[in-house]
Tab-separated table of C-alpha atoms and ligand atoms in Angstrom:
chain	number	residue	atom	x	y	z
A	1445	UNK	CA	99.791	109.255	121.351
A	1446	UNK	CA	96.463	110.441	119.815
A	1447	UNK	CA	97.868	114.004	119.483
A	1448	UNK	CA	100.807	112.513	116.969
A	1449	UNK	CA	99.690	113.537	113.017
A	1450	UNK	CA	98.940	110.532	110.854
A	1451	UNK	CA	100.897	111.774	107.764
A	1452	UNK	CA	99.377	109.545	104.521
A	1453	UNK	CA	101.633	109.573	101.547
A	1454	UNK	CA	99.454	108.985	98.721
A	1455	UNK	CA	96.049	110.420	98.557
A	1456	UNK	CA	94.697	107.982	95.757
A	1457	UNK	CA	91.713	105.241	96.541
A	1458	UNK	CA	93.172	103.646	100.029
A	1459	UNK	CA	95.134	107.154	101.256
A	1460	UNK	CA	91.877	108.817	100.938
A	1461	UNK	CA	90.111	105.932	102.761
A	1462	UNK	CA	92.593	105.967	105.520
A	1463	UNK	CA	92.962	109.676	105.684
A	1464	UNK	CA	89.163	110.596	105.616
A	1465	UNK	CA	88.153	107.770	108.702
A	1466	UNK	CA	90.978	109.135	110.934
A	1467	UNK	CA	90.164	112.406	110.675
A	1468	UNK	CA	86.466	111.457	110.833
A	1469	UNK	CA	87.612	109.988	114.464
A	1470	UNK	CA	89.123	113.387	115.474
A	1471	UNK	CA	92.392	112.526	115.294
A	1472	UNK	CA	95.586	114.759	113.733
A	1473	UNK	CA	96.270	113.317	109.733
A	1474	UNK	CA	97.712	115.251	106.942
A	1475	UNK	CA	97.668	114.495	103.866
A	1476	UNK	CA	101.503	114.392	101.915
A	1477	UNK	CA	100.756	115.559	98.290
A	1478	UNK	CA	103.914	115.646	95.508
A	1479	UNK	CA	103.768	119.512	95.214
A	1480	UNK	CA	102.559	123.525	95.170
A	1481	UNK	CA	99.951	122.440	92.045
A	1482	UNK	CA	98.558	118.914	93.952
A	1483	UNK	CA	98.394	121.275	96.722
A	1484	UNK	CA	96.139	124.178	95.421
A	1485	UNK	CA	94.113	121.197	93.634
A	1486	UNK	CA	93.186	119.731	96.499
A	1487	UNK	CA	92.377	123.075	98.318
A	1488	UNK	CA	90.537	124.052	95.437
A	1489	UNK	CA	88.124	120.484	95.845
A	1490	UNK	CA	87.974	121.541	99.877
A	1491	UNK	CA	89.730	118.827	101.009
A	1492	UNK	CA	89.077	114.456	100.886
A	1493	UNK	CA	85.140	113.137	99.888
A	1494	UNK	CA	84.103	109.977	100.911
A	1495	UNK	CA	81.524	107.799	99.586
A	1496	UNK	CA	80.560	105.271	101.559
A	1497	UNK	CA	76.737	103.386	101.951
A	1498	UNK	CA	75.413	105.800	98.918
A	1499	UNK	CA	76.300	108.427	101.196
A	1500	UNK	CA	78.947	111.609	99.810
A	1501	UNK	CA	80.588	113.415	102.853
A	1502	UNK	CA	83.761	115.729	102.768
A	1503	UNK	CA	86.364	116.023	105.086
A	1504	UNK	CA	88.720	119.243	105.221
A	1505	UNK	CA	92.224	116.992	105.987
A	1506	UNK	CA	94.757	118.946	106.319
A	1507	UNK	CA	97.642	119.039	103.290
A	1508	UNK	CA	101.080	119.625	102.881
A	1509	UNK	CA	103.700	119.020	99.932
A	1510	UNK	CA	106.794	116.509	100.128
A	1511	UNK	CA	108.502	119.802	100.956
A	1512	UNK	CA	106.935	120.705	104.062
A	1513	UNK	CA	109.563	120.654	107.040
A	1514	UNK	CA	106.568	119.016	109.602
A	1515	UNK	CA	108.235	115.912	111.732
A	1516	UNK	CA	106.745	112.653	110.724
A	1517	UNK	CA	105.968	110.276	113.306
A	1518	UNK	CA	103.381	108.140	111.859
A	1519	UNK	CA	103.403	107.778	108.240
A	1520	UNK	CA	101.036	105.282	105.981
A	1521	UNK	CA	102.628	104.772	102.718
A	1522	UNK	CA	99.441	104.658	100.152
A	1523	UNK	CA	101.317	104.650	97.121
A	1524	UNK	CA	101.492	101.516	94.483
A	1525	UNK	CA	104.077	99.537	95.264
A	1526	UNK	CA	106.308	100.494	91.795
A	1527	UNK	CA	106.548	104.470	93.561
A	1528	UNK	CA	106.704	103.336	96.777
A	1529	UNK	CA	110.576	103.646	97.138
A	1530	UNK	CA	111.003	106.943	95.606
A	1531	UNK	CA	108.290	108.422	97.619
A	1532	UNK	CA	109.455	107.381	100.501
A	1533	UNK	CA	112.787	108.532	99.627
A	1534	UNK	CA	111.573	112.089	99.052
A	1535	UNK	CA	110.739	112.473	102.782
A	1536	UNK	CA	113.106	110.014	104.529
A	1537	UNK	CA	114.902	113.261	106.008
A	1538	UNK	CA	111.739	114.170	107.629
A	1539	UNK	CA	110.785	111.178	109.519
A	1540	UNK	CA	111.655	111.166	113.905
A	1541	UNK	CA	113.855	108.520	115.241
A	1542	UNK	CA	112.276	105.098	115.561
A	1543	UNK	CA	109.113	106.587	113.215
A	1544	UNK	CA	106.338	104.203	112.516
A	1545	UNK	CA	105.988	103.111	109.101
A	1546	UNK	CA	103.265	101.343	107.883
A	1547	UNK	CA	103.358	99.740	104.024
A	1548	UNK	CA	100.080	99.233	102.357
A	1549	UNK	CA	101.482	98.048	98.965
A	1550	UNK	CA	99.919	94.615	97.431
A	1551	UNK	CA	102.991	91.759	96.718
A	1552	UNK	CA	106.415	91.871	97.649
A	1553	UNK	CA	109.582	93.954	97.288
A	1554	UNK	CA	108.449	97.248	97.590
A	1555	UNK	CA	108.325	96.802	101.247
A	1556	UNK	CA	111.606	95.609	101.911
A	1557	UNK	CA	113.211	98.107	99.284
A	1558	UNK	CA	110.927	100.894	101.737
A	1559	UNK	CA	112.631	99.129	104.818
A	1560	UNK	CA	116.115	99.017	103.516
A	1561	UNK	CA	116.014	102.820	103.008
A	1562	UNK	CA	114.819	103.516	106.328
A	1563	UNK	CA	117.016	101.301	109.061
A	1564	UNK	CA	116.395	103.970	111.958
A	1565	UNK	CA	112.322	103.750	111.455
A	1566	UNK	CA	109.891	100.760	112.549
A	1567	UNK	CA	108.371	99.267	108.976
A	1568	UNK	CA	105.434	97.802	109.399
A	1569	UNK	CA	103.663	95.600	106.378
A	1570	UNK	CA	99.682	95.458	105.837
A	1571	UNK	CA	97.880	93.020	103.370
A	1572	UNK	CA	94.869	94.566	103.311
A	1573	UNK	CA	91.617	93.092	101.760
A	1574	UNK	CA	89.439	96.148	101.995
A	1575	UNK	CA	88.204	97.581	98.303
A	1576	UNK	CA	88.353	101.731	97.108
A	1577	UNK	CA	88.243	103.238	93.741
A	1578	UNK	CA	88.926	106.874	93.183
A	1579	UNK	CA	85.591	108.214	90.964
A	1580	UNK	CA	87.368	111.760	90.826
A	1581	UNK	CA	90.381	113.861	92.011
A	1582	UNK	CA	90.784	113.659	95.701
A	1583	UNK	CA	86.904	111.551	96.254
A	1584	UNK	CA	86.953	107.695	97.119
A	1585	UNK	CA	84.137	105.206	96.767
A	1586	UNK	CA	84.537	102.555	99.534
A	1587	UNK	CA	83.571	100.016	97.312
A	1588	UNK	CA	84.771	96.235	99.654
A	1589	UNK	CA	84.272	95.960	103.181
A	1590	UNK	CA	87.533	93.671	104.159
A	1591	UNK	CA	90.216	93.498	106.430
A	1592	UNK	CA	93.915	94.692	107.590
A	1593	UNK	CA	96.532	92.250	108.271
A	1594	UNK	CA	99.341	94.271	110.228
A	1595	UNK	CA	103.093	92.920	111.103
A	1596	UNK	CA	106.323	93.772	111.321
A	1597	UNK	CA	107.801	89.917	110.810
A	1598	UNK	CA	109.742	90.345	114.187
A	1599	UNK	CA	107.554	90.788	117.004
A	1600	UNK	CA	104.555	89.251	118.271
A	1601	UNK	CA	102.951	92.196	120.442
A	1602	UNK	CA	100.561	94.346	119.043
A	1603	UNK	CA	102.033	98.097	119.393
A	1604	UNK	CA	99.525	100.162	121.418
A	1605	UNK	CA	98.264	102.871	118.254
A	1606	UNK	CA	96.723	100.097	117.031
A	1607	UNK	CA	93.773	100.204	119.272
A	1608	UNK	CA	93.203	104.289	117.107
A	1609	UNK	CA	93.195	102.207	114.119
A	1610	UNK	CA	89.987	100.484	115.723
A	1611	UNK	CA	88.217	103.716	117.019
A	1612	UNK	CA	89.073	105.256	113.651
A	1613	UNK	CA	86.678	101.973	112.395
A	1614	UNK	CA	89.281	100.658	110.218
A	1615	UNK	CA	89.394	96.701	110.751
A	1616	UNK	CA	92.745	95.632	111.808
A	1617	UNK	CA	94.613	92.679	113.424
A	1618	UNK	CA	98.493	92.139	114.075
A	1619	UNK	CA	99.810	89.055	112.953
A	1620	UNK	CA	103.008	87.506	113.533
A	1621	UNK	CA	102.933	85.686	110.293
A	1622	UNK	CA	102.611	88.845	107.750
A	1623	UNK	CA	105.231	87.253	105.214
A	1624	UNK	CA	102.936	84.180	105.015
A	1625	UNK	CA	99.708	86.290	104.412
A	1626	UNK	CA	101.646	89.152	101.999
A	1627	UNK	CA	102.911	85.596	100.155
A	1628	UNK	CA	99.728	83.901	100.417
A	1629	UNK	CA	97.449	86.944	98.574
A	1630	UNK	CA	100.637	87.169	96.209
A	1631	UNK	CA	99.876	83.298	95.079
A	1632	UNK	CA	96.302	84.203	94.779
A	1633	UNK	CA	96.959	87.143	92.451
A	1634	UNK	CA	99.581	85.246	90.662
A	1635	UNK	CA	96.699	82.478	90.068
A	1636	UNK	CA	93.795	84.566	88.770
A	1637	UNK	CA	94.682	88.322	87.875
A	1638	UNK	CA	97.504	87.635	84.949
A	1639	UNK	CA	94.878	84.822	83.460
A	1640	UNK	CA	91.622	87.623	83.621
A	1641	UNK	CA	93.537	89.400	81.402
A	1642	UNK	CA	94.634	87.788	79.396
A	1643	UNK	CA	90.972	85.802	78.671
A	1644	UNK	CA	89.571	89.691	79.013
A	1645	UNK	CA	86.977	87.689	81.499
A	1646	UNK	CA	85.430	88.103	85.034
A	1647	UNK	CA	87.181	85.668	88.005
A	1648	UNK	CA	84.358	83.544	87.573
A	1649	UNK	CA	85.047	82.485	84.022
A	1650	UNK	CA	88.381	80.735	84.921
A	1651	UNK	CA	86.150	77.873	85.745
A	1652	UNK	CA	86.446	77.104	82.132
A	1653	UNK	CA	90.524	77.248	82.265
A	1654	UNK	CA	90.823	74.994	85.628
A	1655	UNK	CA	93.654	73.074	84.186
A	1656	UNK	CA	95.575	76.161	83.577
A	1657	UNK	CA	94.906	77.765	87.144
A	1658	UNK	CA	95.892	73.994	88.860
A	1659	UNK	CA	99.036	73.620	87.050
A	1660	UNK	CA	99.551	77.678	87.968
A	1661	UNK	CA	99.110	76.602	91.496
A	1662	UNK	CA	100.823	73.906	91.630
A	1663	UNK	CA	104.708	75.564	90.367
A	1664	UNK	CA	103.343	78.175	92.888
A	1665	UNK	CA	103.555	75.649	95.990
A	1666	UNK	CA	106.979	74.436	94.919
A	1667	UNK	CA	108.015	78.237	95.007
A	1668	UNK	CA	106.278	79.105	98.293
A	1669	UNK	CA	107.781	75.722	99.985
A	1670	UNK	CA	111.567	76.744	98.743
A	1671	UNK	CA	110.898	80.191	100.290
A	1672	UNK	CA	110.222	78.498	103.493
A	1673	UNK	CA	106.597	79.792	102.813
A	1674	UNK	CA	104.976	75.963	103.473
A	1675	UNK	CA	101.980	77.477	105.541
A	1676	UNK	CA	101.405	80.030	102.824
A	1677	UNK	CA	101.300	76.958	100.337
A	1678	UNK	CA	98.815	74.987	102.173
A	1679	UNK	CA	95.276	74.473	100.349
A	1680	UNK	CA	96.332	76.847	97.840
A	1681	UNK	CA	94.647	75.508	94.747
A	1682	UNK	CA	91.204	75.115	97.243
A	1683	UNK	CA	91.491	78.568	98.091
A	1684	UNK	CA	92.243	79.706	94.698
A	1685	UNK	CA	89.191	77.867	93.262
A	1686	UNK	CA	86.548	79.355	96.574
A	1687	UNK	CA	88.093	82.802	95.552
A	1688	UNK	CA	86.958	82.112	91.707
A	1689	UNK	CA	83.740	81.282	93.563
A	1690	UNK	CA	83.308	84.027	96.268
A	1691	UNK	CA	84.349	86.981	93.422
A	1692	UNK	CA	82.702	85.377	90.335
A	1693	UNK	CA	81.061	88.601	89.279
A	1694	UNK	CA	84.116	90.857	89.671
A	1695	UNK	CA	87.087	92.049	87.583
A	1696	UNK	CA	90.187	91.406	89.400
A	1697	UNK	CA	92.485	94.346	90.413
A	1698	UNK	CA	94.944	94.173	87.417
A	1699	UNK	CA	92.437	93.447	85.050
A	1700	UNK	CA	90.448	96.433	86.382
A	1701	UNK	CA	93.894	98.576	85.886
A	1702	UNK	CA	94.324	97.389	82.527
A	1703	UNK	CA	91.408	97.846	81.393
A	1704	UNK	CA	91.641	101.787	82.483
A	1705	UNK	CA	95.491	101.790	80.797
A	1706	UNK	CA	96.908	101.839	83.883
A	1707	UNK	CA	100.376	100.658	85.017
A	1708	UNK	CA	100.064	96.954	86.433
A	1709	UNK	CA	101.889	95.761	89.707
A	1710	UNK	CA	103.636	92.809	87.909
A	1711	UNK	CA	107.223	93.067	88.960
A	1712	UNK	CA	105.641	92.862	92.624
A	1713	UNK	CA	103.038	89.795	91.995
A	1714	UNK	CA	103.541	87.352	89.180
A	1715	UNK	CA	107.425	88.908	88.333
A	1716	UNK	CA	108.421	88.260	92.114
A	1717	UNK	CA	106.685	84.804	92.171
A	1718	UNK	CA	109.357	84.314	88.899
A	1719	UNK	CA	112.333	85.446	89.967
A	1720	UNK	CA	112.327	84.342	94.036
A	1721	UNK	CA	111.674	80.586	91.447
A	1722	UNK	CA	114.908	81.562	89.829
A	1723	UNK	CA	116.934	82.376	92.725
A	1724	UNK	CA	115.977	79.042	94.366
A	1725	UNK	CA	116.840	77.256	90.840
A	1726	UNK	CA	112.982	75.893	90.625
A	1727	UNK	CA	111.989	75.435	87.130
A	1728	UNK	CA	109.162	77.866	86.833
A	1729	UNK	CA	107.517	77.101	83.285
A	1730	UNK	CA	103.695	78.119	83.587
A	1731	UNK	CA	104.563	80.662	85.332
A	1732	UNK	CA	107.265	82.208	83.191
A	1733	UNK	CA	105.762	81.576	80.441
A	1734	UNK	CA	102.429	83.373	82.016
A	1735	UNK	CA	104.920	86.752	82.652
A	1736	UNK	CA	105.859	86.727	78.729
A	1737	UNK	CA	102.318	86.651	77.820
A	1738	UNK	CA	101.145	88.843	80.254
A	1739	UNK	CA	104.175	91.570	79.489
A	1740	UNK	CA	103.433	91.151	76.058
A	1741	UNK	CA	99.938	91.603	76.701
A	1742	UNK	CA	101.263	95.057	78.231
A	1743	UNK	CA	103.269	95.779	75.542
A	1744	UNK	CA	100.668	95.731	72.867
A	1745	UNK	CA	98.321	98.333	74.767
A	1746	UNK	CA	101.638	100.537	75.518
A	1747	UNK	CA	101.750	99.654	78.797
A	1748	UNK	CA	105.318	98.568	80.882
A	1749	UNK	CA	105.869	95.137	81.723
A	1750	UNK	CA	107.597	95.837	84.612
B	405	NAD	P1	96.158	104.814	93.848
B	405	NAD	O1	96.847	104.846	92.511
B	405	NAD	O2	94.696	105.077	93.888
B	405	NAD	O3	96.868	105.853	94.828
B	405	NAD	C1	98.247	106.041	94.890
B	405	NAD	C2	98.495	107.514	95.094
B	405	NAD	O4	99.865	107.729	95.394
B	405	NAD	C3	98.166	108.371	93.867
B	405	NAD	O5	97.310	109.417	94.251
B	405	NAD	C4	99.536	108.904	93.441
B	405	NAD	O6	99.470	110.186	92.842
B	405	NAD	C5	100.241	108.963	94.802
B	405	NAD	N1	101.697	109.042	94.681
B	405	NAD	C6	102.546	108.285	93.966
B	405	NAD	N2	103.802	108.717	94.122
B	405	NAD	C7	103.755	109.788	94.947
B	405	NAD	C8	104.738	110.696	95.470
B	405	NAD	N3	106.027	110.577	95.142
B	405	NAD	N4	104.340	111.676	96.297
B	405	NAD	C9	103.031	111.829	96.621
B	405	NAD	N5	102.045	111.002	96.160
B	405	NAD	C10	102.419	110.008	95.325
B	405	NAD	O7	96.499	103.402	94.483
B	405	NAD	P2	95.620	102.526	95.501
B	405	NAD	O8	94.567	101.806	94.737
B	405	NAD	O9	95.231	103.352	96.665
B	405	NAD	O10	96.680	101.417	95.925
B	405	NAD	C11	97.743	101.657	96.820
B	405	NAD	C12	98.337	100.300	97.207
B	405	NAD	O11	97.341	99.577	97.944
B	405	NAD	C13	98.677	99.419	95.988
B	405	NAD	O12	99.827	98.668	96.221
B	405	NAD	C14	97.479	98.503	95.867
B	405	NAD	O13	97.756	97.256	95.242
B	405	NAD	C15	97.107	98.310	97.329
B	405	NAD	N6	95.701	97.951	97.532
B	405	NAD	C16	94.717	98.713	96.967
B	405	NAD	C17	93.388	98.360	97.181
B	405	NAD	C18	92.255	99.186	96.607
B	405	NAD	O14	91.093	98.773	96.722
B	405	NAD	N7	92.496	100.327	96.012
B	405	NAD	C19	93.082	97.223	97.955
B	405	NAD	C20	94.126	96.477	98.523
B	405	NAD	C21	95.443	96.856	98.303
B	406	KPL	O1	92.872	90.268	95.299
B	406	KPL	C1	92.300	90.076	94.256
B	406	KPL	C2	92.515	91.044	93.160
B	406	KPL	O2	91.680	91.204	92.278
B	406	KPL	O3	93.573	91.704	93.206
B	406	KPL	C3	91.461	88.830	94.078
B	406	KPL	C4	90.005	89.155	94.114
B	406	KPL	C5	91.750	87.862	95.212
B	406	KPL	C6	91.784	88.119	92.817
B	406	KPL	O4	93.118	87.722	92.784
């Protein structure tokens, strides 16, 4: 098993992490990049740096394009979740029978759109809670110690690579309830992220909007009930106010892309918390009317809404 390649698809902030503490525990990765130029940049940086406890350390991963005709066995998708699909798509003819598949993307879709695409492969979803940031090409600043939820929805026994994952250092757990924990950060996100941008504030200034975060959380329950999501809904605006608490001082994640004019995650956060309230026939109006001001938001620093 530990002779299999680890192929990463995506070697931005969490690829890099991945990547650089499996190879760091010996074991076979390469790194998937989109073609000959990504290629001969990364050769030309000497492969993945890592920052991590003020500390700078390289690691000469391994790197192939798309292209490459190498069997996949094990791949981590590391892409956002809006190039997810395509990526994946671009190497589907290279993955073994009953290939593991494991889906780092935040929200929901892009995972099952990933697992629809690939019904001879085992998908398996993450909700991860660790923090990176890329501070140049190919070099990744572990900035969040956190965790990795891991589940495939279906069964309840952990597979047996997971105990690499551990030995590589990276802190994991299979749960049987992934959908519950992918839908419970969703509700989070959907509660604080759209709202930080739109006040251009830190998490710990929607103290002053509590109304508008409560009635946010409240149309989010109603969703996450009629998704048969009750256990994600439980204590949702208590959580969402110790988050507030516990991050105070930080930027959220879309704020943080927005603020470097970055494409936003929307259609898999607060635009899938809209539409599943659609399909179900709930009347959604803070949050839909949250999604217009947000895409408009978008719109006027010529970014997509979508
Ligand atoms: P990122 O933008 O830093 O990295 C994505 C990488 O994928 C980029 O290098 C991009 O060039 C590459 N990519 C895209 N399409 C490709 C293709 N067709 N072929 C090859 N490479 C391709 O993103 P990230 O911050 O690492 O986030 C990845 C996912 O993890 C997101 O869904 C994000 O929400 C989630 N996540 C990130 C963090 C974090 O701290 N960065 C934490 C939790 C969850
Ligand atoms: O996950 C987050 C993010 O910024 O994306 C938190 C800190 C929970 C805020 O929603």
């Amino acid at each position: 098993m530990n002779s299999i390649p680890w192929h990463i698809l995506g070697a931005g902030s969490l690829g890099s992490l991945w990547a650089s503490r499996l190879f760091r525990a010996g074991l076979p990765v390469r790194v998937i990049l989109r073609d000959a130029a990504r290629l001969e940049a990364y050769q030309a940086k000497g492969g993945l740096t890592l920052s991590e406890h003020g500390q700078r350390q390289r690691f000469e991963v391994p790197a192939q394009t798309l292209g490459d005709p190498e069997p996949i066995h094990h791949l981590l998708v590391a892409c956002k979740a809006y190039d997810a699909e395509r990526a994946v798509a671009s190497i589907a003819a290279r993955l073994a029978s009953g290939a593991k598949v494991l889906l780092l993307q935040n929200g929901l879709g892009s995972q099952q759109a990933v697992a629809d695409l690939l019904p001879h492969a085992r998908c398996i979803f993450i909700s991860s809670t660790e923090g990176a940031f890329r501070d140049e090409d190919f070099s990744v600043v572990f900035a969040g110690q956190g965790f990795n939820w891991l589940g495939d929805g279906r069964s309840s026994d952990a597979p047996d690579w997971l105990a690499t994952l551990a030995r590589a250092g990276i802190p994991g757990e299979w749960t049987p309830d992934i959908l519950p924990r992918l839908w419970r950060k969703l509700a989070l996100n959907c509660a604080i992220n759209p709202l930080t941008v739109l006040y251009d504030c830190r998490n710990g200034e929607l103290r002053h909007h509590a109304n508008e975060v409560k009635g946010l959380c409240d149309e989010m329950v109603v969703v996450l009930q009629r998704c048969g999501q009750s256990l994600a809904a439980e204590g949702l605006h208590e959580e969402v106010n110790r988050v507030i608490t516990a991050t105070a001082a930080n930027y959220s994640s879309m704020y943080q892309d927005v603020a470097q004019g970055r494409r936003t995650e929307i259609s898999y956060l607060l635009g899938y918390a809209c539409n599943a309230a659609m399909q179900h026939g709930i009347d959604a109006p803070r949050l839909n009317a949250l999604r217009q001001r947000l895409v408009r938001h978008l719109a006027s620093r010529g970014l997509p809404g979508d």
